[in-house]
Each structure stands twice: as C-alpha cells, then as structure tokens.
Coordinates of C-alpha atoms and ligand atoms in Angstrom, one line a residue:
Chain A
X30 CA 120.8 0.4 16.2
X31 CA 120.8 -3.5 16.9
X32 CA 117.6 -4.2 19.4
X33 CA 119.8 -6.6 20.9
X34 CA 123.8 -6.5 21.1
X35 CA 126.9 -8.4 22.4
X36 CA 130.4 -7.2 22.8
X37 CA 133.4 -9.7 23.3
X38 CA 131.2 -11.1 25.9
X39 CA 132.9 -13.5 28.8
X40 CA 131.5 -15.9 30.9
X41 CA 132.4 -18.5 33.6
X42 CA 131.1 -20.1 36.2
X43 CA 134.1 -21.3 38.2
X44 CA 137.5 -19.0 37.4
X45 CA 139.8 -20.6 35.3
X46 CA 137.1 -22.4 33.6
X47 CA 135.2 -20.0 30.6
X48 CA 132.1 -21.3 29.2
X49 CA 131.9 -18.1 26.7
X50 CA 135.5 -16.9 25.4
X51 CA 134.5 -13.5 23.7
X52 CA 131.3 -13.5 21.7
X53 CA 130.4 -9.9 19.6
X54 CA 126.6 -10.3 17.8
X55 CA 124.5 -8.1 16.4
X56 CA 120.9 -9.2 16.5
X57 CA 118.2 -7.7 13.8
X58 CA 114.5 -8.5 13.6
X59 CA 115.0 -11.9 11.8
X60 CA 114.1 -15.0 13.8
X61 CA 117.4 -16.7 14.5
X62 CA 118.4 -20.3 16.1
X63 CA 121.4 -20.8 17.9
X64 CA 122.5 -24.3 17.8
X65 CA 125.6 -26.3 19.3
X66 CA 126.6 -29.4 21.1
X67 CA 125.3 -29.9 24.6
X68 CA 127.2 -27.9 27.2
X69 CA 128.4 -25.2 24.7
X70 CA 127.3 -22.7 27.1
X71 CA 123.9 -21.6 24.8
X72 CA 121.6 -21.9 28.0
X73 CA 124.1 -19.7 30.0
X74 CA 124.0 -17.3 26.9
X75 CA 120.3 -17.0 27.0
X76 CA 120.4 -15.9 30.5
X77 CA 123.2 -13.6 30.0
X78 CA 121.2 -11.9 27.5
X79 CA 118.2 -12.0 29.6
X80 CA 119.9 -10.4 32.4
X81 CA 120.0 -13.4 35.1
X82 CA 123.7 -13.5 35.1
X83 CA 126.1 -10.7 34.2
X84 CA 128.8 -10.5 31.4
X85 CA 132.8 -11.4 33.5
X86 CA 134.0 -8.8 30.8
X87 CA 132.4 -7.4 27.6
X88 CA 128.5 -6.1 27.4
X89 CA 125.3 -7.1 26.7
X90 CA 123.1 -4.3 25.5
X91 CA 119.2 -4.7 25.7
X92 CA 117.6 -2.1 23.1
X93 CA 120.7 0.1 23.8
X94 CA 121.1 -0.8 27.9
X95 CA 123.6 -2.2 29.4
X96 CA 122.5 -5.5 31.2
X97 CA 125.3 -4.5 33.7
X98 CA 123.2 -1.1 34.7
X99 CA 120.1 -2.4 35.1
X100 CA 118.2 -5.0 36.7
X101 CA 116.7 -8.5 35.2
X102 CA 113.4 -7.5 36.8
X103 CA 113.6 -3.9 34.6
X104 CA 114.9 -6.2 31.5
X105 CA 111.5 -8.2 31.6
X106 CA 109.8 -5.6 29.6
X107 CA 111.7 -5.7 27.0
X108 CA 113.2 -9.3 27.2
X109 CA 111.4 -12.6 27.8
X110 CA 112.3 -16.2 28.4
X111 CA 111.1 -19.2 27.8
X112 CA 113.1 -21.7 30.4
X113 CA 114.2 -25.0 28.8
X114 CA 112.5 -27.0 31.8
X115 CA 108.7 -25.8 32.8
X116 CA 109.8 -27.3 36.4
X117 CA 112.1 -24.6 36.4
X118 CA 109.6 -21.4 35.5
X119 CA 106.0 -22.7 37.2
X120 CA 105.6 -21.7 40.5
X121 CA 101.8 -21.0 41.1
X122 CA 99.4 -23.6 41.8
X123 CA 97.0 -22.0 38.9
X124 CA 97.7 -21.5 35.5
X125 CA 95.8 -18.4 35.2
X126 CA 97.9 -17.2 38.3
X127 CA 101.2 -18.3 36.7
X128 CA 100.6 -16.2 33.3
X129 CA 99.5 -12.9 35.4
X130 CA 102.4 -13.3 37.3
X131 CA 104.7 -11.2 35.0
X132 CA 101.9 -8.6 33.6
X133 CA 101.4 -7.5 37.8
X134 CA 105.1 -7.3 38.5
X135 CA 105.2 -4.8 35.6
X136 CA 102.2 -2.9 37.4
X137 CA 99.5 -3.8 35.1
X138 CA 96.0 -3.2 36.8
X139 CA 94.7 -6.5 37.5
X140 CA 92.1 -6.2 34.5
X141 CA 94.4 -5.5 32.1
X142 CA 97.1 -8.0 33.3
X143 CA 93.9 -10.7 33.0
X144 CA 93.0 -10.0 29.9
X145 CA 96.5 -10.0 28.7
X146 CA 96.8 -13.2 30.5
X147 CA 94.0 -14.4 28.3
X148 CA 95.0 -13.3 25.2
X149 CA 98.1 -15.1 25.5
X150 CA 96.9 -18.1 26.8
X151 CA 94.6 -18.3 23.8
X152 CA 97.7 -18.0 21.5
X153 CA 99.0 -21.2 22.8
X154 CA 95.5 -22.8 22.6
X155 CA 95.4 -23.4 26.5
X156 CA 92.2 -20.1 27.2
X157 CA 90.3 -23.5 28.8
X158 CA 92.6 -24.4 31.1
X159 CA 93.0 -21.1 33.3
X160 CA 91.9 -22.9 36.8
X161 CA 94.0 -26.4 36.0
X162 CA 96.8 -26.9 38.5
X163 CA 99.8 -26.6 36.4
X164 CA 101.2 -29.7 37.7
X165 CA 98.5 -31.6 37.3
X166 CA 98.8 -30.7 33.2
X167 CA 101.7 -32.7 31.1
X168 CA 104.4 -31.7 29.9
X169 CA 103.6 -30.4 26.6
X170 CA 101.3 -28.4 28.0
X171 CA 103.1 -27.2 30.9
X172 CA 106.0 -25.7 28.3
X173 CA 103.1 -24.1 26.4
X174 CA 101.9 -22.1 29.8
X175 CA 105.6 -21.0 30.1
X176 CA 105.4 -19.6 26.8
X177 CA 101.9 -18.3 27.3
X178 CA 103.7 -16.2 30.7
X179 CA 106.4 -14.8 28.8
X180 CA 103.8 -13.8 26.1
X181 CA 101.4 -12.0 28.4
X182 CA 104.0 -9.3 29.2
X183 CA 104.2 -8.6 25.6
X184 CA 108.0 -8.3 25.2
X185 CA 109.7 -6.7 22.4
X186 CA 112.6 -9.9 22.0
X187 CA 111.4 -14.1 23.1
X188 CA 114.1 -16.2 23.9
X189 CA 113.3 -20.1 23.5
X190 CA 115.3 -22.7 25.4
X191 CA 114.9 -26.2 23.9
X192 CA 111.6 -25.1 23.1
X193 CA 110.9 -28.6 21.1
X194 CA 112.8 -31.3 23.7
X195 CA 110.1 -33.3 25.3
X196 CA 107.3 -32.1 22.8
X197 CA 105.1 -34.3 20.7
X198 CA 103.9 -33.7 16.9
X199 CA 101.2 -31.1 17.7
X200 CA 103.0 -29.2 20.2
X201 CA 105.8 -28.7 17.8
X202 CA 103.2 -27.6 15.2
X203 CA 101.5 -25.2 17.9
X204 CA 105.3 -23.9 18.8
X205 CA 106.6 -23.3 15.2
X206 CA 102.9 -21.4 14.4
X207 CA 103.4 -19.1 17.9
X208 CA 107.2 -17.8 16.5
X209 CA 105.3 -17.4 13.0
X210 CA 102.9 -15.2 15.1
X211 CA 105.4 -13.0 17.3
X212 CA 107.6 -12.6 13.8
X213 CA 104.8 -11.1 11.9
X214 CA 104.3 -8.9 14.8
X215 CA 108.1 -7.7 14.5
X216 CA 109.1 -9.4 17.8
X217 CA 112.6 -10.8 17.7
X218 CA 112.5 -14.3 18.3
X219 CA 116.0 -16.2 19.0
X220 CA 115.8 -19.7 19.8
X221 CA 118.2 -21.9 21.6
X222 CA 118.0 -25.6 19.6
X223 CA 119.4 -29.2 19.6
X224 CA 116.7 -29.6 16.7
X225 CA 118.2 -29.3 13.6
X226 CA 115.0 -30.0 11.2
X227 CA 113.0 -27.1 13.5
X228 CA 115.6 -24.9 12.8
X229 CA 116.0 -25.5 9.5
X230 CA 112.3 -25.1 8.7
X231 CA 111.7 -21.8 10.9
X232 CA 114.7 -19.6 11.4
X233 CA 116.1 -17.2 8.8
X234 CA 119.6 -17.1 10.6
X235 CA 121.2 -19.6 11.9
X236 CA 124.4 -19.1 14.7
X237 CA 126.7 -22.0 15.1
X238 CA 128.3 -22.0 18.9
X239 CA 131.6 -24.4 19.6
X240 CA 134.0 -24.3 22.7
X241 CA 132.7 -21.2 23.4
X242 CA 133.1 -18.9 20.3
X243 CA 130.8 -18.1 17.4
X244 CA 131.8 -20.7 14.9
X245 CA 129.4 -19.6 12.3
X246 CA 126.7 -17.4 11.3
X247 CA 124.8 -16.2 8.3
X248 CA 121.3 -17.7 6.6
X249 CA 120.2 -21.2 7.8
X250 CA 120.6 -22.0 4.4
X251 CA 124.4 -20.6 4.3
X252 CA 125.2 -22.6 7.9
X253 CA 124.1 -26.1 7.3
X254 CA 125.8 -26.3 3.4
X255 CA 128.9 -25.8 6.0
X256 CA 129.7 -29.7 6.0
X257 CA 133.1 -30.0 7.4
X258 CA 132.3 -26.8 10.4
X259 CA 129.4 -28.5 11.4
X260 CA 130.8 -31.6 12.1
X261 CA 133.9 -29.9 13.9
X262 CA 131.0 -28.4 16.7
X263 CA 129.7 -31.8 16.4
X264 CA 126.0 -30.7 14.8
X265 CA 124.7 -33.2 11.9
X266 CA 122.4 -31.4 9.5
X267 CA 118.6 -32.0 9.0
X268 CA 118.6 -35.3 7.4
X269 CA 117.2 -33.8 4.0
X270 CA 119.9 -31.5 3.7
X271 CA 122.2 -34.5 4.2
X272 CA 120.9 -36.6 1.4
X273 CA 121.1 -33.8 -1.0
X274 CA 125.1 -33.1 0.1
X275 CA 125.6 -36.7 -0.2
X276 CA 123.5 -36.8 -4.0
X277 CA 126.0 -34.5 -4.6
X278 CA 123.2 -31.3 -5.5
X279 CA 124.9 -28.0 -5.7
X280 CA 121.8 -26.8 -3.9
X281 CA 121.7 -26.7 0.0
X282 CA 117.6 -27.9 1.0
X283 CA 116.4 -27.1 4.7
X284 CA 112.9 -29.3 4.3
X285 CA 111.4 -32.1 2.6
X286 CA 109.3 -29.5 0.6
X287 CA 112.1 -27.9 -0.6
X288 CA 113.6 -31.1 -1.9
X289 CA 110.4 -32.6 -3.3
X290 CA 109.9 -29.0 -5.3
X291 CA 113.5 -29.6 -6.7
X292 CA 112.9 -32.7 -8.0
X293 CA 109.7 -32.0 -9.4
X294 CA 111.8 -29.4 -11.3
X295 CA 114.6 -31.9 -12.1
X296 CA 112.0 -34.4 -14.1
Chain B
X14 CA 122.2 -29.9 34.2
X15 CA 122.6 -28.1 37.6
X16 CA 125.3 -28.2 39.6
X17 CA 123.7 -28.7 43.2
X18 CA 126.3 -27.0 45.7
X19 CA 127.5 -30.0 48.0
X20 CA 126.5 -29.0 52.0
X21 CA 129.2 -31.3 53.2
X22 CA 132.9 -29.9 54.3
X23 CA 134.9 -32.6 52.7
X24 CA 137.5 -32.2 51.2
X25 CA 139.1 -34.6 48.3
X26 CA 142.4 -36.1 48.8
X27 CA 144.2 -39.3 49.0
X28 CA 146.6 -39.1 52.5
X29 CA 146.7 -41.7 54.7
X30 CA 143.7 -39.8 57.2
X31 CA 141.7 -39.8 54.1
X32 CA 141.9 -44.1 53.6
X33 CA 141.3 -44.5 56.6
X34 CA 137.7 -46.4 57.7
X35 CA 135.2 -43.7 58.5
X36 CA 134.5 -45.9 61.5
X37 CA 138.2 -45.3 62.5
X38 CA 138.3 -41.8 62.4
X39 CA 134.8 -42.3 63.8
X40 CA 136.4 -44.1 67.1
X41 CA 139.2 -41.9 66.8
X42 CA 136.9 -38.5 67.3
X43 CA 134.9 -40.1 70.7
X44 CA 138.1 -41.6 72.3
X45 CA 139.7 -38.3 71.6
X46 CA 136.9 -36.1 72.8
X47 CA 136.2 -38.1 76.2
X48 CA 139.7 -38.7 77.5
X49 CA 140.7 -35.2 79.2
X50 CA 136.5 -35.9 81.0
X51 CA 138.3 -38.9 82.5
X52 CA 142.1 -38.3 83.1
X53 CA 143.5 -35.2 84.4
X54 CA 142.3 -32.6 81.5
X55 CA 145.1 -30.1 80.2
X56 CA 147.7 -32.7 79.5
X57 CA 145.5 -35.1 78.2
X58 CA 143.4 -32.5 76.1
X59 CA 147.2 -30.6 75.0
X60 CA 148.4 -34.6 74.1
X61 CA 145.1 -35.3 72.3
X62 CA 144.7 -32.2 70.6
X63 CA 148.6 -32.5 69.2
X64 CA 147.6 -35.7 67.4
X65 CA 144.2 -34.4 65.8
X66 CA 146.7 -31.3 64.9
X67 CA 149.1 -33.6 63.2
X68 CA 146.6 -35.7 61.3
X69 CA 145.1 -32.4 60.0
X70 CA 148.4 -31.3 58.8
X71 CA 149.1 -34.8 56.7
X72 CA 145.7 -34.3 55.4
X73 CA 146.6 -30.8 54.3
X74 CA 143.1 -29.9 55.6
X75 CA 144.8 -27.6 58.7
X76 CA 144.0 -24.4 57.0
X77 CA 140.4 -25.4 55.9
X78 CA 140.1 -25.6 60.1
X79 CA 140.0 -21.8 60.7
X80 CA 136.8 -20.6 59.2
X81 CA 134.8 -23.7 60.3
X82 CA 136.4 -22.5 64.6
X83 CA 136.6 -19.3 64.1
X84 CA 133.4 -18.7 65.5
X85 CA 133.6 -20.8 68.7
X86 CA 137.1 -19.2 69.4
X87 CA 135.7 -16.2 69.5
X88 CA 133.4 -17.4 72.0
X89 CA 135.6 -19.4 74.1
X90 CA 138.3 -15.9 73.9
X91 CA 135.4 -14.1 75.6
X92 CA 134.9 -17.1 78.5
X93 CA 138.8 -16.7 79.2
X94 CA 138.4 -12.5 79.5
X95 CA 135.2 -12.9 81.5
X96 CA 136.1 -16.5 83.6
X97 CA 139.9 -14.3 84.2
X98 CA 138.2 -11.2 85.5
X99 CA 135.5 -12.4 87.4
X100 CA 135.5 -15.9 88.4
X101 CA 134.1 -16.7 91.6
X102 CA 137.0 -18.4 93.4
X103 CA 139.4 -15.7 91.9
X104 CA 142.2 -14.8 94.7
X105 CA 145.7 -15.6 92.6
X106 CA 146.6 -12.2 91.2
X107 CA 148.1 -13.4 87.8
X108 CA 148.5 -10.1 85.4
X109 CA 147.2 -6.8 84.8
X110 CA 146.3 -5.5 81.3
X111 CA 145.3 -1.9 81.5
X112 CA 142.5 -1.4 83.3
X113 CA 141.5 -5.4 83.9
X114 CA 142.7 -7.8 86.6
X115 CA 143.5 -11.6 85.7
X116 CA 143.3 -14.4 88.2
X117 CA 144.7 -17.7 88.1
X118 CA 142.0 -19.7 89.3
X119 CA 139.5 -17.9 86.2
X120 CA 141.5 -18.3 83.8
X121 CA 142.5 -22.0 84.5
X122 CA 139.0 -22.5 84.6
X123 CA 138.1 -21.6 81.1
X124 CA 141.4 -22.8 79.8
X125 CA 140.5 -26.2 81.0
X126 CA 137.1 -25.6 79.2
X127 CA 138.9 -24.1 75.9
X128 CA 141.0 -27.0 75.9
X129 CA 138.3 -29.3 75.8
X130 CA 136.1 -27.8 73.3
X131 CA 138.7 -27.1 70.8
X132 CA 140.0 -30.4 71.7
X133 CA 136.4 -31.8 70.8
X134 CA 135.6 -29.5 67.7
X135 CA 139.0 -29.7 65.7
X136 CA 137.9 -34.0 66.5
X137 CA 135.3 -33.5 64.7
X138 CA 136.4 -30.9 61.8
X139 CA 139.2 -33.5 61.2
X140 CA 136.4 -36.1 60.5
X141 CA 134.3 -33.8 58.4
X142 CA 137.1 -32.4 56.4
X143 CA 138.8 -36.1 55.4
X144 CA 135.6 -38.2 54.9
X145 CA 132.3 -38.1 52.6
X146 CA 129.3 -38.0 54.6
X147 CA 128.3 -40.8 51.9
X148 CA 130.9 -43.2 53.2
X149 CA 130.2 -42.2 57.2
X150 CA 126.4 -43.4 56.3
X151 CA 128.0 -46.4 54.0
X152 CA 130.1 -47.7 56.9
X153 CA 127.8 -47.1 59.3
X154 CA 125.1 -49.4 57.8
X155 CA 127.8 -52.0 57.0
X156 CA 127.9 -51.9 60.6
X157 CA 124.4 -52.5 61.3
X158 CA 122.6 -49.7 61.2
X159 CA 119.1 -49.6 59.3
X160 CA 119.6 -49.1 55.8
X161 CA 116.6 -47.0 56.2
X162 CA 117.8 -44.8 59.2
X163 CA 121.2 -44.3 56.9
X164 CA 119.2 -43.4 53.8
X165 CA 117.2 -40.6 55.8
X166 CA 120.7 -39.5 57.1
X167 CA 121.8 -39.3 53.4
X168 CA 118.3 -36.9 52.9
X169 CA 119.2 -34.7 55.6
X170 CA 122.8 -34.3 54.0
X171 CA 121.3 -33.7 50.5
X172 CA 118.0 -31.8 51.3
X173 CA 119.6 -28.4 52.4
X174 CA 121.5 -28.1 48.7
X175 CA 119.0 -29.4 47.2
X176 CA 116.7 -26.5 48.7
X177 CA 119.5 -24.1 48.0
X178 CA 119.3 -24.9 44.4
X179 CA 115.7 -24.8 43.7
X180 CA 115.2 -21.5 45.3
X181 CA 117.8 -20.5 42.8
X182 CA 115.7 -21.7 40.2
X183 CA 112.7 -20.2 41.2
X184 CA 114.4 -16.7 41.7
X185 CA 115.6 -16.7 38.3
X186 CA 111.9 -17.5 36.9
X187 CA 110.9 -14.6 38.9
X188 CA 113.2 -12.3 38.1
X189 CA 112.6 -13.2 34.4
X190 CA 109.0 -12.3 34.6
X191 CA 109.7 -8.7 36.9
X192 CA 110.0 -9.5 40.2
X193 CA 112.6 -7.5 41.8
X194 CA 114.8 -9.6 43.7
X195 CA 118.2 -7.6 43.5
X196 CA 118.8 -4.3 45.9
X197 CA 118.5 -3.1 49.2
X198 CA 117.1 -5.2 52.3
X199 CA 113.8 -4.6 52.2
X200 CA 113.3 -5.4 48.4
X201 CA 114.8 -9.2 48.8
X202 CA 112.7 -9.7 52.4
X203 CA 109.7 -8.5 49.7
X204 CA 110.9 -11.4 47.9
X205 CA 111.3 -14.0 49.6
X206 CA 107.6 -14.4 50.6
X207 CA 106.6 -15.7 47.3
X208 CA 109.5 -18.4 47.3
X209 CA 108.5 -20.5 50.2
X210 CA 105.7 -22.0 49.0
X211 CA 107.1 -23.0 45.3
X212 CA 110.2 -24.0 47.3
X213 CA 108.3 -26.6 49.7
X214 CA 106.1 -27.8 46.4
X215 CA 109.2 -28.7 44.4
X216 CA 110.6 -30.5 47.2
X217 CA 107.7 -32.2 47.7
X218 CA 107.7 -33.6 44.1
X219 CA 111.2 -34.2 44.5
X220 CA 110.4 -36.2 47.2
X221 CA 107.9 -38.4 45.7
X222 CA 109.8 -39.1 42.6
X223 CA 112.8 -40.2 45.0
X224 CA 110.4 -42.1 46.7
X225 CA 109.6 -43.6 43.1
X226 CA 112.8 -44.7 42.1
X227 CA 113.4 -46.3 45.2
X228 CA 110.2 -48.2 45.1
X229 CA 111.2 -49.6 41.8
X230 CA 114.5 -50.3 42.9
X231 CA 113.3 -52.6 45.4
X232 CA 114.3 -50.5 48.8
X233 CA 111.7 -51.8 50.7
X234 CA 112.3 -55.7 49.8
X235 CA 112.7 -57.7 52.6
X236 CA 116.1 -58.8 52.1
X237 CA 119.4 -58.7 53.5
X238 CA 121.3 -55.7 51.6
X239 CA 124.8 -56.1 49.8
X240 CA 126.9 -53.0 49.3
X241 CA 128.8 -51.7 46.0
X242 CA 131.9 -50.4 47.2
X243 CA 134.1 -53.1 48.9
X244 CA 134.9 -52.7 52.1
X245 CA 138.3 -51.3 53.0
X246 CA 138.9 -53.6 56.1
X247 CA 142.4 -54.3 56.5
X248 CA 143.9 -55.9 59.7
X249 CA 145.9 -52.0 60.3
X250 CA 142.5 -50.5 60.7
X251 CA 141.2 -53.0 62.8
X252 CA 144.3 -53.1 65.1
X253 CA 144.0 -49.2 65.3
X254 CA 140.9 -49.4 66.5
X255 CA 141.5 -52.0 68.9
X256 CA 144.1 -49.5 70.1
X257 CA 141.8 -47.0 70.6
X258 CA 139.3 -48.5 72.7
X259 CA 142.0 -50.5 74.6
X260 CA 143.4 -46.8 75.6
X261 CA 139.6 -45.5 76.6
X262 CA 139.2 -48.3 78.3
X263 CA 142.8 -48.2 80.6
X264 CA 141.7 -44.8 81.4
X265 CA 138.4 -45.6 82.7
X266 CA 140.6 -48.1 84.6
X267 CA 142.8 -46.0 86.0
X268 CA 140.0 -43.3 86.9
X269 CA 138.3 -45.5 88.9
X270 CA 141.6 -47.4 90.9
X271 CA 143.6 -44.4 91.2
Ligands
ADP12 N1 124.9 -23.0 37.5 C1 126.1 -23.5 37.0 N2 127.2 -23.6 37.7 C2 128.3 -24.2 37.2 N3 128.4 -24.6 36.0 C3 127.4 -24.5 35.2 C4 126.1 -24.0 35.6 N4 125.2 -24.1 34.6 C5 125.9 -24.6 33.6 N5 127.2 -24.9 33.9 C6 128.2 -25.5 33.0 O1 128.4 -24.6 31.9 C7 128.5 -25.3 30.7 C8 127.5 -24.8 29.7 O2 126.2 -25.1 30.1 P1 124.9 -24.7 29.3 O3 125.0 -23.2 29.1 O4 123.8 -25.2 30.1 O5 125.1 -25.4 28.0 P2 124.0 -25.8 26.8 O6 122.8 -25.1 27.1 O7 124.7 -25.4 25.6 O8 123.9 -27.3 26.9 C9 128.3 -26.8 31.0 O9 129.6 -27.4 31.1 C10 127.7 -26.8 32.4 O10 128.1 -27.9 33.1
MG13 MG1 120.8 -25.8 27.5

C-alpha cells in the first residue's frame, strides 16, 4: 500500500473556478519534487494532503486514512509541513517554545517533547539558539526553526513549501543535507519547488503540475529531458541540463557534476 | 499570495448611483435621513424612502439590502407589536388579532419610528452598497480632511480582514503541528486562547512595516498632497448637490415660518 495516496482529487476555492481538476498519485518512499508555474495550485495541494483543506470530490488517503474522516490535528502524526513563509508557522515568542509546540499537542511529557525539541533543533544546526526570539532571528534561520518544529514530532511523510525561496548558499546546503537525513531514515520527503537546480540535484522523482492536472511524472532525470512539456507548464530546466539539450547530447545531466564526469569520459 | 476577504459591502458595478461622487451620495444619505425630523414625518419619510428605493433598484443592489436590515426589522416588528399593544396614550381601538388588542395611537407611534429608521438605514446601505470605502476616504480628503485622519479611516476599514486573515494563518500552523481546532464548542473556545497573542504580534509587525513604507514614501512631508485618481467633478454633480441642500434648507425654512 502507497503511504500516501490521491484519487481524482478536486479543488477550488471559489465554485466555478478549480485550482485542481482531478489528480490520482501514488506516493512511495522516494524523495519527490513537485514543480510548476506559480499559481498552479502546488501550495493548495500540500495542504490538501496535509489535511488543512478537504478534497471538493476525490480522496486523499494518509497511510491508508481518509483526510475527509479525520482531523488535520490527528494527521500531524503522521504528516508534517514545512509552510512556504516562517511568518505564517511561528507563533511563540521562543524558539524552544515554538519546536515543543507540536511534540505537547501530541501528548508528549514535557521531557520527552524537550528533548525531541532538541534533537531536532540540532539537525538544523540552531541547538544554540533555543531562548532567541524567533523574530528577532532572520529569515534563513527563521525557515530552519519551521523545519526543526515539523521535525520534533517525528513524522512519518515532510512536506516542503518553497523550502529554498529566500535562502542563502549555506542554508540551501543545510536544507538539501536535512532531506538527505529524513530519506535515509525512510521518511517520505515531497517537496513543493520553483528551484529547478535543487530539484534536479536532490529528488529521485520529479511531478510536473500545469492548469491543474499532472502533466508529467517519472525520474527527475526522465522529466526534465521532456523539452517541449516543460516549456508548455512554463518550467525551464536546470541550466546544465539545458546546455547539454542544446550541445545536442543524447544524455539528459541534472548537475554540473554530472556533466563535468561526462566530459571527462568524452576526452 | 492570500486573498484578504474585503470587510466592506460594496458592491462592483457601473450604473449611474455607482458614478456618482461619494460626496453626493454622501449629501444625498444626511438630507435624506433628516428631512421627516423637520417636516411632517410619514409622507416625507414614505417620499424619501421611495427615492433611496428606486436608486437601489438602478443599482441592482435592492436584494443585497435584506440581509444587511434584516436584523433591525426584526427589531422595529417587535416596537410595532409592543408600541400597538401597550402604548401609553392607547384609546383608538384599531384591530384585534387573536388574543392581542391594537391601538391607533401605538402603532402610529412606532410606524413613525419604523419609517424613520428604515428611512435612515436603507440611506445608508444604498451608500455602502454603490461606493468603495476607498473612494468615500479619497473624496473626503479632496475635500479637506487630514490625509492623516483619512489614512487611519482606511486602517480601520482594512484592519478587521486583515485580522481575519492572519488568524487563518495561524490556525492552519496550529492545526499542522496538532492542535485541535475543529469540533464541538468547547474544543475551538480551547483554541482560541493560544491565537490572541500571535494574532496581536503579527499585527503589530504589520503595522510597523506599513508604517515603514509610508515613511519612505514621504507621508509625513510637509507638503500639500496631489491625488492619483482624477476627480470626477462634473457641473451634474455639483448642481445635484446644490439641489440637495437647497431642499434641506427650504425645509428648515418652512419649519420654522409655518
Ligand atoms: N485562500 C485562498 N482563497 C482563494 N484563492 C486562493 C487561496 N489560496 C490560493 N488561491 C488561488 O489558488 C491558485 C493556486 O494557488 P497556490 O496553490 O498557492 O499556487 P502555487 O503554490 O502553485 O503558486 C492561485 O490562483 C491563487 O490565487
Ligand atoms: Mg505556493
């Protein structure tokens, strides 16, 4: 069984006007990005499988529940999110406060949900930070506190919205290493991304959304040799996977490594 | 990008009552809601309220009326039962509706109240429902008033949605991370304890960054103000207006003579 299913899901806002027009997925263990032009309706999806808003037809099934039968609280075991602005997520006024937040609501005794605060705040590298106001801290390292939260209730599945918009070099670095992490623990990680080099160089599946449908979806390496369908859902490649399409290489490369090994080769 | 709900009751269109100058409709609304105080108030308030009728129904706002009276008609329903059963000056027997005896002089009374009110309140929806709060302000500073005083009347207008919208966000980052929020009574009263202060801190930031951008923008210069829309001032609105005050004034006229 898929840890994580969709069903001809539908969404809209306002009637009349449908942001999702039937999306069926079936979601394994491999880290997957799901990438599309702004205002495809991947934000809304990432809350639809997290529970905040429920499917207008069609199901969502969380580790074999229906979102529809349950609650978003009762989904935060299982299912975590990572919001796309930390404006959005940060409420408390202490960032050890913030992480604990989640561990107590799932009835943790406040020892444990500490020390499971901790030990995710030291995965993001912030373990000296636990009295700092959380708006007194930048933006780099507000996002990595929002990660830490969702981390500290140890969820089976991590959603990531926009996790690298507004992040410089070593936060990226520090991001890309923490889904490294949770995918070596066997955590599904699916992340929501405008940034086509991040996905390229992390994710082993890539999902391609356009006016609200699935327009493709197989191996990163499969998606982005898809020239002409990328550039009908108006997404441009990584750059290096550009320069080999337009050197005319049969091969498809995702990083500069890649490309620098096949020339190597080639000489 | 979030949608922010809009607090105001406007509705979009493009009639006649729509073009017109806020300040019109403005004048229109006082005119309209003081006459039946100064000349003999049913046929004044009946004539007054026939107008505001009609320029809802060109504006095709009439129907948008009923939720935003419904209350208050309620209310003034119940005046008419009680005012008609037990007014003090009641003598005229009028009608009798099962157990309960009507009087004239009760229920003229609270007609001549009803009349008024809803005379007063459908003044005032008609304004609400044809103009943006934005252009009210807009024309009201044009006019004189403060730029300042109209840019906290804007807050006021925009702080309630704004509110609305950030305790939507901080809901959904605490259901994300467990906290029940959806359910019987006593489970959302549990929750809303935890909101208010997040809630007050993000408007506080808000606040400061608005306070920000005006700074750069140069709100506080000491200078005289120009405006970005053009102003719609045609010699029709003016003589409407004219109009309008020339009737107010006749009646004050003819209250104090006659
Ligand atoms: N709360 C909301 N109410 C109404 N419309 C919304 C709301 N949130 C998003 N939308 C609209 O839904 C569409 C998809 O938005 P979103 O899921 O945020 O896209 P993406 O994350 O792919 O940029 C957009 O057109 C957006 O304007
Ligand atoms: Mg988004």
């Amino acid at each position: 069984m898929a840890i994580l299913s969709v069903e001809n899901l539908h969404f809209s806002y306002t009637t009349g006007q449908d942001i999702l027009k039937g999306i069926t997925l079936q979601f394994d263990r491999r880290p997957t990005a799901i990438i599309g032009q702004n205002g495809a309706g991947k934000t809304t999806f990432a809350k639809l499988l997290k529970g905040l808003l429920k499917p207008l037809h069609g199901d969502v099934y969380v580790k074999g529940v229906n979102t529809k039968e349950t609650t978003a609280a009762q989904l935060a075991r299982q299912i975590g999110l990572v919001f796309q602005n930390p404006h959005d997520q940060i409420f408390k006024s202490k960032v050890i406060d913030e992480v604990m937040f989640g561990p107590l609501n799932l009835k943790q005794e406040k020892e444990t949900a500490r020390a499971n605060a901790i030990e995710a705040l030291h995965m993001v590298g912030m373990e000296n930070k636990l009295d700092k106001n959380p708006y007194d801290l930048g933006l780099s390292e507000q996002k990595l506190i929002c990660i830490a939260s969702v981390l500290a209730m140890q969820p089976e599945i991590v959603i990531f919205d926009e996790p690298t918009i507004a992040q410089d070099y070593p936060a990226r670095e520090r991001i890309k290493e923490i889904i490294q992490h949770l995918r070596q623990k066997g955590k599904l990680v699916l992340t929501i991304t405008h940034d086509m080099d991040f996905a390229a160089a992390v994710f082993e599946r890539t999902i391609v959304f356009a006016q609200g449908r699935v327009l493709l979806d197989g191996t990163t390496r499969e998606v982005f040799a898809e020239r002409e369908l990328l550039k009908h859902a108006h997404v441009e490649p990584p750059h290096v996977t550009q320069l080999g399409q337009k050197l005319g290489c049969r091969e498809t490369f995702l990083t500069a490594e890649e490309w620098i090994r096949y020339k190597r080769r080639k000489s | 990008m979030k949608t922010v709900k809009s607090m105001s009751l406007y509705v979009p269109g493009n009639s006649i009552i729509h073009r017109l100058e806020p300040i019109t409709k403005l004048i229109y609304v006082m005119v309209a809601g003081v006459l039946p105080f100064i000349l003999p108030a049913n046929p004044t308030a009946v004539l007054c309220l026939a107008v505001t009728l009609a320029m809802l129904t060109i504006s095709k706002t009439l129907t948008k009326v009923i939720p935003l009276t419904g209350f208050t008609l309620l209310v003034l329903l119940s005046i008419l039962f009680i005012q008609g059963l037990f007014h003090e000056h009641n003598q005229t027997f009028l009608f009798r509706f099962g157990p309960f005896v009507f009087f004239k002089e009760g229920l003229s009374y609270a007609a001549r109240i009803s009349l008024r009110v809803i005379n007063l309140l459908l003044g005032i929806s008609l304004l609400s429902l044809t103009t943006k709060p934005s252009d009210l302000i807009d024309s009201l500073v044009r006019r004189g008033l403060s730029p300042k005083i109209g840019y906290v009347l804007s807050s006021v207008l925009q702080i309630i949605p704004q509110m609305a919208a950030s305790v939507n966000a901080i809901t959904d980052a605490q259901r994300a991370r467990g906290l029940e929020t959806e359910g019987p009574l006593i489970v959302r009263a549990k929750a809303f304890l935890p909101l208010i202060g997040p809630v007050i801190m993000s408007s506080l930031i808000q606040a400061r960054e608005r306070a920000m951008a005006l700074e750069v923008r140069g709100f506080n210069a000491n200078r005289r103000k120009t405006f970005l829309r053009a102003a719609n001032q045609s010699s029709r609105q003016t003589t409407i207006r004219i109009l309008l005050i020339l009737i107010l004034f006749a009646a004050i006229v003819w209250r104090i003579f006659a």
